[in-house]
mmCIF file of C-alpha atoms in Angstrom:
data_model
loop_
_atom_site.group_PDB
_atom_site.id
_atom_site.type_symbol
_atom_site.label_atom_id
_atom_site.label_comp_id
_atom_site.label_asym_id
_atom_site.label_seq_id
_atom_site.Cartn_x
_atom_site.Cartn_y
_atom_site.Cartn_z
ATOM 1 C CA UNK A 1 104.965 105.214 121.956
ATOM 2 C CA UNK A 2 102.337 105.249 119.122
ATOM 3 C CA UNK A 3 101.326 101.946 117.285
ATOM 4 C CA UNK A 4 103.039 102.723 113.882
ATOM 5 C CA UNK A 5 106.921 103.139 116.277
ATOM 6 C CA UNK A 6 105.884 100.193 117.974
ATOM 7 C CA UNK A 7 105.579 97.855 115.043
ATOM 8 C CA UNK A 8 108.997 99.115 113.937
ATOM 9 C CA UNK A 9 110.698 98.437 117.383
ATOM 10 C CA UNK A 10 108.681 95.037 117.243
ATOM 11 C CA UNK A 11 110.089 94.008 113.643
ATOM 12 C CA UNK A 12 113.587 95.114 114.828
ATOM 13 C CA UNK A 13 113.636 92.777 118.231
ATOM 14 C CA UNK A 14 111.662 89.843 116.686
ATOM 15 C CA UNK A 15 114.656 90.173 114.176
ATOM 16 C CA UNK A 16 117.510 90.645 117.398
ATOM 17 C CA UNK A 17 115.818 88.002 119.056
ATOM 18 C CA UNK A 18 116.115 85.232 116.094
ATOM 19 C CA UNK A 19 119.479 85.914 115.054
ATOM 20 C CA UNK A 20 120.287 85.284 119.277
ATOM 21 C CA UNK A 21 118.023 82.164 119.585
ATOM 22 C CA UNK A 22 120.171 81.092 115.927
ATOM 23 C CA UNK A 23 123.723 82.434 117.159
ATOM 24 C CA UNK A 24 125.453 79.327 116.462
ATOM 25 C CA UNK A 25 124.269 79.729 112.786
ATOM 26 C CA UNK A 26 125.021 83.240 112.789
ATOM 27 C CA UNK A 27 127.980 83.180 113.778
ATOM 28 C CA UNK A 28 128.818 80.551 111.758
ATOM 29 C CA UNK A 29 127.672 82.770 108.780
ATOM 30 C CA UNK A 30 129.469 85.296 109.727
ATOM 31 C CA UNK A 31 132.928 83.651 110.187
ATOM 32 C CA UNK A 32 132.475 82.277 106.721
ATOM 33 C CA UNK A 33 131.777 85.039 104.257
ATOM 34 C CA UNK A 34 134.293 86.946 103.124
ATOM 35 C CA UNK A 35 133.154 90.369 103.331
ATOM 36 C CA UNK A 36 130.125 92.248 105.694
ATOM 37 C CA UNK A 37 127.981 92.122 102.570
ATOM 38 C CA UNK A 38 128.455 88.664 101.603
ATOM 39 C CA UNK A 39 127.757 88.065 105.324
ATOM 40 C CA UNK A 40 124.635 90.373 105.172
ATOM 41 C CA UNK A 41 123.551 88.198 101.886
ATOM 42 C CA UNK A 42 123.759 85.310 104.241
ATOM 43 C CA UNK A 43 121.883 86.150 107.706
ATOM 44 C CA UNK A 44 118.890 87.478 105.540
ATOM 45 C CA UNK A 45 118.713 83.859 104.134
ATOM 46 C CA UNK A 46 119.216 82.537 107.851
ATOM 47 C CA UNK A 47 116.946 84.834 109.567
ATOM 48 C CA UNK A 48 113.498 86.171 108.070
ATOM 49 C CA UNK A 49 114.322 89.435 107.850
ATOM 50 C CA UNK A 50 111.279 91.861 106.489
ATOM 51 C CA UNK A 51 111.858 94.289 103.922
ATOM 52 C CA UNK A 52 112.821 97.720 105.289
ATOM 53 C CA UNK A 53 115.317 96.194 107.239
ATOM 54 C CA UNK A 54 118.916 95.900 107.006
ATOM 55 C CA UNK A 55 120.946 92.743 108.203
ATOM 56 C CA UNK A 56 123.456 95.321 109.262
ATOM 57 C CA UNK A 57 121.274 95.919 112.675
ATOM 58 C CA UNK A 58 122.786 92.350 113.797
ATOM 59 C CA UNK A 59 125.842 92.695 112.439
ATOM 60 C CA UNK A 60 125.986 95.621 114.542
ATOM 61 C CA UNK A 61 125.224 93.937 117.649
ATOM 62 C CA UNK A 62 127.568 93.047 120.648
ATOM 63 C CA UNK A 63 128.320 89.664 121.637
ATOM 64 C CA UNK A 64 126.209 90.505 124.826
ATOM 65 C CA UNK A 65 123.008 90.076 122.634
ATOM 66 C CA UNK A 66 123.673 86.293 123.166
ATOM 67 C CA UNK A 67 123.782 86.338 126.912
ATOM 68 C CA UNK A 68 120.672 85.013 129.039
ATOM 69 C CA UNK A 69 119.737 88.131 130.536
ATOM 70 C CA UNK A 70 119.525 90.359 127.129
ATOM 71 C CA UNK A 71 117.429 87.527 125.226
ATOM 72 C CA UNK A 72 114.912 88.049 128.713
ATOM 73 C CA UNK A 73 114.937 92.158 128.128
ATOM 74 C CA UNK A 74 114.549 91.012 124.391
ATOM 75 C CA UNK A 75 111.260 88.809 125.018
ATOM 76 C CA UNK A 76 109.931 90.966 127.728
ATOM 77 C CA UNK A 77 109.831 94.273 125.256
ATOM 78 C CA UNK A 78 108.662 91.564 122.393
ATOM 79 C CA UNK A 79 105.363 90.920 124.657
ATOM 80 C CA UNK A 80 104.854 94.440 126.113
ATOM 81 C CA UNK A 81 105.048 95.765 122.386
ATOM 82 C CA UNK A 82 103.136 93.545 120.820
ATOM 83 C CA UNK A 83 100.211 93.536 123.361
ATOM 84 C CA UNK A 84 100.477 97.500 122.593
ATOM 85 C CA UNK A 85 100.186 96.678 118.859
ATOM 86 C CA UNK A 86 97.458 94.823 119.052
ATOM 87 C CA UNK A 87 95.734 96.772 121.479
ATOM 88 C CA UNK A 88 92.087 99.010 120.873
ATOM 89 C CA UNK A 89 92.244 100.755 118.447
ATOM 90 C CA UNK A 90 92.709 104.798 119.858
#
């Protein structure tokens, strides 16, 4: 994977990997808006989301996002990807 997909993939599961550590809030943001965009308005208030990215890709996400075992996958890519970003230069 080249640096440039790697940052991509990075901003995407930093982004999975606050809305699970927040999921009570989520969730809660979620139940009350009235439509998926008012409920996309609200997660990218709740969760930094950086521009280029849609609030849609947790929407999107199953409930198993919230489980132990995929925040661990989550954090292990987080550190293998960003050691790769920040790696020598090639």
């Amino acid at each position: 994977m080249d640096r440039e997909r790697a940052k991509e993939r990075l901003a995407i599961l930093e982004v999975l990997l606050s809305a699970a550590e927040r999921r009570h809030e989520v969730v809660e943001a979620v139940w009350d808006s009235a439509n998926a965009d008012e409920a996309s308005l609200r997660l990218r208030e709740l969760v930094d989301i950086p521009d280029g990215l849609s609030a849609q890709l947790i929407l999107d996400q199953q409930i198993e996002l919230f489980t132990k075992e995929k925040r661990d996958e989550l954090t292990a890519e987080i550190s293998r990807l960003r050691k790769l970003v920040q790696g020598p230069p090639e």
